[in-house]
Amino acid sequence: MSAEAVPAGRDTYQGGLRKVARVVLLDPRDRILLLHGHEPDDPADDWWFTPGGGVEGDETREQAALRELAEETGITEVEFGPVLWRRRCSFPFAGRRWDQDEWYYLARTDRTEIAAAGLTELERRSVAGARWWTCPELSRAHETVYPTRLAGLLRTLLDEGPPARPVILDPEIV
């Protein structure tokens, strides 16, 4: 089984704990944007995940989140919010194991057109598209979605607003 985080950051990950920034991007109708990824050599081994990727150089996680969002979606006009969730995950992808410390930032946008012009070579081979999901659609989904509790997390976010401090999610090891 594969995992959600289509690695970015110029495809240079060499192991160790990778610092990752992800974006929970909501549109005016409270739909969340998810990317559709798969193993580069096996499109049937697929999943949905939030935009984001690895921190590069001396950039902050916020800077990484905004850069990754622009590269993967073309969306640059966002109202950027707080860190919602944090989690550790470990998964096989593209022939190696990825160990990540992920921070999920809230962002809102009025723009819903996607233009993924800044994908790395690995991402071009493993990202099949994007889709805006309503919370009920996500709750009914039979597809694999990461983090695995995303539907419930989104419902809580929409009902209660952002948490006072980031919620630590259970680690996911695939």
PDB file of C-alpha atoms in Angstrom:
ATOM      1  CA  MET A   1       0.000   0.000   0.000  1.00  0.00           C
ATOM      2  CA  SER A   2       1.285   3.467  -0.800  1.00  0.00           C
ATOM      3  CA  ALA A   3       0.929   6.738   1.004  1.00  0.00           C
ATOM      4  CA  GLU A   4      -0.421  10.177   0.453  1.00  0.00           C
ATOM      5  CA  ALA A   5       2.398  12.615   0.418  1.00  0.00           C
ATOM      6  CA  VAL A   6       3.610  12.974  -3.109  1.00  0.00           C
ATOM      7  CA  PRO A   7       7.104  14.141  -2.283  1.00  0.00           C
ATOM      8  CA  ALA A   8       8.162  17.523  -3.543  1.00  0.00           C
ATOM      9  CA  GLY A   9      11.163  19.700  -2.879  1.00  0.00           C
ATOM     10  CA  ARG A  10      13.001  19.022  -6.138  1.00  0.00           C
ATOM     11  CA  ASP A  11      12.863  15.252  -5.512  1.00  0.00           C
ATOM     12  CA  THR A  12      15.973  15.273  -3.301  1.00  0.00           C
ATOM     13  CA  TYR A  13      14.744  13.553  -0.127  1.00  0.00           C
ATOM     14  CA  GLN A  14      17.479  11.255   1.154  1.00  0.00           C
ATOM     15  CA  GLY A  15      15.941   9.869   4.348  1.00  0.00           C
ATOM     16  CA  GLY A  16      15.667  11.034   7.938  1.00  0.00           C
ATOM     17  CA  LEU A  17      12.740  13.011   9.319  1.00  0.00           C
ATOM     18  CA  ARG A  18      11.442  15.316   6.586  1.00  0.00           C
ATOM     19  CA  LYS A  19       9.834  18.615   7.650  1.00  0.00           C
ATOM     20  CA  VAL A  20       6.610  19.027   5.672  1.00  0.00           C
ATOM     21  CA  ALA A  21       4.010  21.788   5.380  1.00  0.00           C
ATOM     22  CA  ARG A  22       0.537  20.909   4.079  1.00  0.00           C
ATOM     23  CA  VAL A  23      -2.445  23.108   3.261  1.00  0.00           C
ATOM     24  CA  VAL A  24      -6.083  22.512   4.153  1.00  0.00           C
ATOM     25  CA  LEU A  25      -7.401  24.757   1.376  1.00  0.00           C
ATOM     26  CA  LEU A  26     -11.089  25.673   1.579  1.00  0.00           C
ATOM     27  CA  ASP A  27     -13.146  27.492  -1.026  1.00  0.00           C
ATOM     28  CA  PRO A  28     -16.136  29.812  -0.314  1.00  0.00           C
ATOM     29  CA  ARG A  29     -18.441  26.759  -0.200  1.00  0.00           C
ATOM     30  CA  ASP A  30     -16.232  25.069   2.459  1.00  0.00           C
ATOM     31  CA  ARG A  31     -15.015  22.444   0.000  1.00  0.00           C
ATOM     32  CA  ILE A  32     -11.484  21.124   0.558  1.00  0.00           C
ATOM     33  CA  LEU A  33      -9.003  20.722  -2.278  1.00  0.00           C
ATOM     34  CA  LEU A  34      -7.331  17.317  -2.501  1.00  0.00           C
ATOM     35  CA  LEU A  35      -4.761  16.104  -4.992  1.00  0.00           C
ATOM     36  CA  HIS A  36      -5.047  12.641  -6.529  1.00  0.00           C
ATOM     37  CA  GLY A  37      -1.758  10.764  -6.326  1.00  0.00           C
ATOM     38  CA  HIS A  38      -0.474   7.329  -7.186  1.00  0.00           C
ATOM     39  CA  GLU A  39       2.711   5.277  -7.286  1.00  0.00           C
ATOM     40  CA  PRO A  40       4.719   6.487 -10.302  1.00  0.00           C
ATOM     41  CA  ASP A  41       4.719   3.049 -11.928  1.00  0.00           C
ATOM     42  CA  ASP A  42       1.293   1.867 -10.708  1.00  0.00           C
ATOM     43  CA  PRO A  43      -1.637   4.286 -11.245  1.00  0.00           C
ATOM     44  CA  ALA A  44      -4.001   1.727  -9.642  1.00  0.00           C
ATOM     45  CA  ASP A  45      -2.203   2.226  -6.290  1.00  0.00           C
ATOM     46  CA  ASP A  46      -3.768   5.614  -5.619  1.00  0.00           C
ATOM     47  CA  TRP A  47      -4.912   7.987  -2.863  1.00  0.00           C
ATOM     48  CA  TRP A  48      -6.050  11.571  -2.181  1.00  0.00           C
ATOM     49  CA  PHE A  49      -4.066  14.078  -0.110  1.00  0.00           C
ATOM     50  CA  THR A  50      -3.744  17.755   0.734  1.00  0.00           C
ATOM     51  CA  PRO A  51      -1.348  19.994  -1.198  1.00  0.00           C
ATOM     52  CA  GLY A  52       2.053  20.497   0.384  1.00  0.00           C
ATOM     53  CA  GLY A  53       5.557  19.176   0.613  1.00  0.00           C
ATOM     54  CA  GLY A  54       8.992  19.441   2.117  1.00  0.00           C
ATOM     55  CA  VAL A  55      10.629  22.531   3.573  1.00  0.00           C
ATOM     56  CA  GLU A  56      13.534  23.658   1.391  1.00  0.00           C
ATOM     57  CA  GLY A  57      16.690  25.372   2.611  1.00  0.00           C
ATOM     58  CA  ASP A  58      16.053  27.983   5.266  1.00  0.00           C
ATOM     59  CA  GLU A  59      12.407  28.653   4.424  1.00  0.00           C
ATOM     60  CA  THR A  60       9.803  28.511   7.188  1.00  0.00           C
ATOM     61  CA  ARG A  61       7.005  25.980   7.131  1.00  0.00           C
ATOM     62  CA  GLU A  62       4.581  28.788   6.243  1.00  0.00           C
ATOM     63  CA  GLN A  63       6.757  29.742   3.274  1.00  0.00           C
ATOM     64  CA  ALA A  64       6.983  26.086   2.234  1.00  0.00           C
ATOM     65  CA  ALA A  65       3.194  25.698   2.460  1.00  0.00           C
ATOM     66  CA  LEU A  66       2.568  28.726   0.243  1.00  0.00           C
ATOM     67  CA  ARG A  67       5.288  27.728  -2.247  1.00  0.00           C
ATOM     68  CA  GLU A  68       4.012  24.159  -2.503  1.00  0.00           C
ATOM     69  CA  LEU A  69       0.423  25.359  -2.898  1.00  0.00           C
ATOM     70  CA  ALA A  70       1.478  27.633  -5.779  1.00  0.00           C
ATOM     71  CA  GLU A  71       3.561  24.891  -7.442  1.00  0.00           C
ATOM     72  CA  GLU A  72       0.925  22.163  -7.117  1.00  0.00           C
ATOM     73  CA  THR A  73      -2.235  24.191  -7.790  1.00  0.00           C
ATOM     74  CA  GLY A  74      -1.288  27.579  -9.227  1.00  0.00           C
ATOM     75  CA  ILE A  75      -3.271  29.188  -6.401  1.00  0.00           C
ATOM     76  CA  THR A  76      -1.440  32.099  -4.795  1.00  0.00           C
ATOM     77  CA  GLU A  77      -4.296  34.261  -3.542  1.00  0.00           C
ATOM     78  CA  VAL A  78      -5.146  32.801  -0.147  1.00  0.00           C
ATOM     79  CA  GLU A  79      -6.111  33.933   3.311  1.00  0.00           C
ATOM     80  CA  PHE A  80      -3.534  31.985   5.289  1.00  0.00           C
ATOM     81  CA  GLY A  81      -4.495  30.716   8.719  1.00  0.00           C
ATOM     82  CA  PRO A  82      -3.081  28.827  11.681  1.00  0.00           C
ATOM     83  CA  VAL A  83      -1.625  25.349  11.997  1.00  0.00           C
ATOM     84  CA  LEU A  84      -4.591  23.027  12.533  1.00  0.00           C
ATOM     85  CA  TRP A  85      -2.972  19.637  12.974  1.00  0.00           C
ATOM     86  CA  ARG A  86       0.407  17.990  13.287  1.00  0.00           C
ATOM     87  CA  ARG A  87       1.311  14.383  12.624  1.00  0.00           C
ATOM     88  CA  ARG A  88       4.183  12.005  12.018  1.00  0.00           C
ATOM     89  CA  CYS A  89       3.882   9.547   9.182  1.00  0.00           C
ATOM     90  CA  SER A  90       6.016   6.944   7.475  1.00  0.00           C
ATOM     91  CA  PHE A  91       5.262   5.308   4.146  1.00  0.00           C
ATOM     92  CA  PRO A  92       6.805   3.712   1.062  1.00  0.00           C
ATOM     93  CA  PHE A  93       6.709   5.761  -2.141  1.00  0.00           C
ATOM     94  CA  ALA A  94       8.680   5.611  -5.383  1.00  0.00           C
ATOM     95  CA  GLY A  95      10.976   2.852  -4.129  1.00  0.00           C
ATOM     96  CA  ARG A  96      11.970   4.352  -0.770  1.00  0.00           C
ATOM     97  CA  ARG A  97      10.598   5.044   2.719  1.00  0.00           C
ATOM     98  CA  TRP A  98       9.517   8.559   3.643  1.00  0.00           C
ATOM     99  CA  ASP A  99       9.421   9.662   7.315  1.00  0.00           C
ATOM    100  CA  GLN A 100       7.665  12.986   7.764  1.00  0.00           C
ATOM    101  CA  ASP A 101       6.732  15.529  10.416  1.00  0.00           C
ATOM    102  CA  GLU A 102       3.714  17.230   8.832  1.00  0.00           C
ATOM    103  CA  TRP A 103       2.068  20.514   9.834  1.00  0.00           C
ATOM    104  CA  TYR A 104      -1.355  21.259   8.308  1.00  0.00           C
ATOM    105  CA  TYR A 105      -2.156  24.943   7.769  1.00  0.00           C
ATOM    106  CA  LEU A 106      -5.623  26.357   7.153  1.00  0.00           C
ATOM    107  CA  ALA A 107      -6.037  28.542   4.072  1.00  0.00           C
ATOM    108  CA  ARG A 108      -9.053  29.948   2.243  1.00  0.00           C
ATOM    109  CA  THR A 109      -9.361  31.055  -1.349  1.00  0.00           C
ATOM    110  CA  ASP A 110     -11.978  32.382  -3.759  1.00  0.00           C
ATOM    111  CA  ARG A 111     -10.159  30.796  -6.680  1.00  0.00           C
ATOM    112  CA  THR A 112     -11.125  27.256  -7.627  1.00  0.00           C
ATOM    113  CA  GLU A 113      -9.276  26.824 -10.947  1.00  0.00           C
ATOM    114  CA  ILE A 114      -6.261  24.535 -10.682  1.00  0.00           C
ATOM    115  CA  ALA A 115      -3.107  24.984 -12.764  1.00  0.00           C
ATOM    116  CA  ALA A 116      -0.337  22.683 -11.571  1.00  0.00           C
ATOM    117  CA  ALA A 117       2.507  24.268 -13.535  1.00  0.00           C
ATOM    118  CA  GLY A 118       5.288  23.877 -10.966  1.00  0.00           C
ATOM    119  CA  LEU A 119       5.359  20.108 -10.457  1.00  0.00           C
ATOM    120  CA  THR A 120       8.644  18.277 -10.109  1.00  0.00           C
ATOM    121  CA  GLU A 121       9.447  15.384 -12.435  1.00  0.00           C
ATOM    122  CA  LEU A 122       8.388  12.872  -9.764  1.00  0.00           C
ATOM    123  CA  GLU A 123       5.139  14.741  -9.151  1.00  0.00           C
ATOM    124  CA  ARG A 124       4.367  14.813 -12.888  1.00  0.00           C
ATOM    125  CA  ARG A 125       4.648  11.002 -12.851  1.00  0.00           C
ATOM    126  CA  SER A 126       2.515  10.565  -9.724  1.00  0.00           C
ATOM    127  CA  VAL A 127      -0.143  13.305  -9.512  1.00  0.00           C
ATOM    128  CA  ALA A 128      -3.236  12.515 -11.568  1.00  0.00           C
ATOM    129  CA  GLY A 129      -5.252  15.649 -10.826  1.00  0.00           C
ATOM    130  CA  ALA A 130      -7.169  17.544  -8.167  1.00  0.00           C
ATOM    131  CA  ARG A 131     -10.726  17.801  -6.910  1.00  0.00           C
ATOM    132  CA  TRP A 132     -12.744  19.970  -4.541  1.00  0.00           C
ATOM    133  CA  TRP A 133     -14.600  17.793  -2.000  1.00  0.00           C
ATOM    134  CA  THR A 134     -17.536  18.667   0.263  1.00  0.00           C
ATOM    135  CA  CYS A 135     -17.426  17.288   3.779  1.00  0.00           C
ATOM    136  CA  PRO A 136     -20.313  14.844   3.076  1.00  0.00           C
ATOM    137  CA  GLU A 137     -18.559  13.614  -0.092  1.00  0.00           C
ATOM    138  CA  LEU A 138     -15.387  13.033   1.875  1.00  0.00           C
ATOM    139  CA  SER A 139     -17.318  11.182   4.592  1.00  0.00           C
ATOM    140  CA  ARG A 140     -18.821   8.826   1.997  1.00  0.00           C
ATOM    141  CA  ALA A 141     -15.602   8.320   0.009  1.00  0.00           C
ATOM    142  CA  HIS A 142     -14.362   4.794  -0.539  1.00  0.00           C
ATOM    143  CA  GLU A 143     -11.031   6.046  -1.868  1.00  0.00           C
ATOM    144  CA  THR A 144      -7.952   6.190   0.331  1.00  0.00           C
ATOM    145  CA  VAL A 145      -7.544   9.684   1.807  1.00  0.00           C
ATOM    146  CA  TYR A 146      -4.702  11.005   3.962  1.00  0.00           C
ATOM    147  CA  PRO A 147      -4.677  11.780   6.781  1.00  0.00           C
ATOM    148  CA  THR A 148      -7.063   8.876   7.274  1.00  0.00           C
ATOM    149  CA  ARG A 149      -9.399  10.785   9.606  1.00  0.00           C
ATOM    150  CA  LEU A 150      -9.636  13.816   7.297  1.00  0.00           C
ATOM    151  CA  ALA A 151     -13.446  13.732   6.943  1.00  0.00           C
ATOM    152  CA  GLY A 152     -13.958  13.932  10.714  1.00  0.00           C
ATOM    153  CA  LEU A 153     -11.219  16.508  11.148  1.00  0.00           C
ATOM    154  CA  LEU A 154     -12.795  18.685   8.453  1.00  0.00           C
ATOM    155  CA  ARG A 155     -16.259  18.330  10.018  1.00  0.00           C
ATOM    156  CA  THR A 156     -14.878  19.474  13.388  1.00  0.00           C
ATOM    157  CA  LEU A 157     -13.049  22.376  11.729  1.00  0.00           C
ATOM    158  CA  LEU A 158     -16.193  23.532   9.925  1.00  0.00           C
ATOM    159  CA  ASP A 159     -18.379  23.134  13.034  1.00  0.00           C
ATOM    160  CA  GLU A 160     -16.019  24.564  15.660  1.00  0.00           C
ATOM    161  CA  GLY A 161     -13.462  26.642  13.769  1.00  0.00           C
ATOM    162  CA  PRO A 162      -9.691  26.295  14.080  1.00  0.00           C
ATOM    163  CA  PRO A 163      -8.368  24.821  17.341  1.00  0.00           C
ATOM    164  CA  ALA A 164      -6.683  27.120  19.869  1.00  0.00           C
ATOM    165  CA  ARG A 165      -3.434  25.188  19.290  1.00  0.00           C
ATOM    166  CA  PRO A 166      -2.533  22.475  16.796  1.00  0.00           C
ATOM    167  CA  VAL A 167      -4.115  19.079  17.387  1.00  0.00           C
ATOM    168  CA  ILE A 168      -1.553  16.269  17.449  1.00  0.00           C
ATOM    169  CA  LEU A 169      -2.853  13.456  15.253  1.00  0.00           C
ATOM    170  CA  ASP A 170      -1.996   9.806  15.764  1.00  0.00           C
ATOM    171  CA  PRO A 171       1.069   8.722  13.803  1.00  0.00           C
ATOM    172  CA  GLU A 172       0.370   6.869  10.567  1.00  0.00           C
ATOM    173  CA  ILE A 173       2.734   4.139   9.448  1.00  0.00           C
ATOM    174  CA  VAL A 174       1.968   2.484   6.136  1.00  0.00           C
TER     175      VAL A 174
END
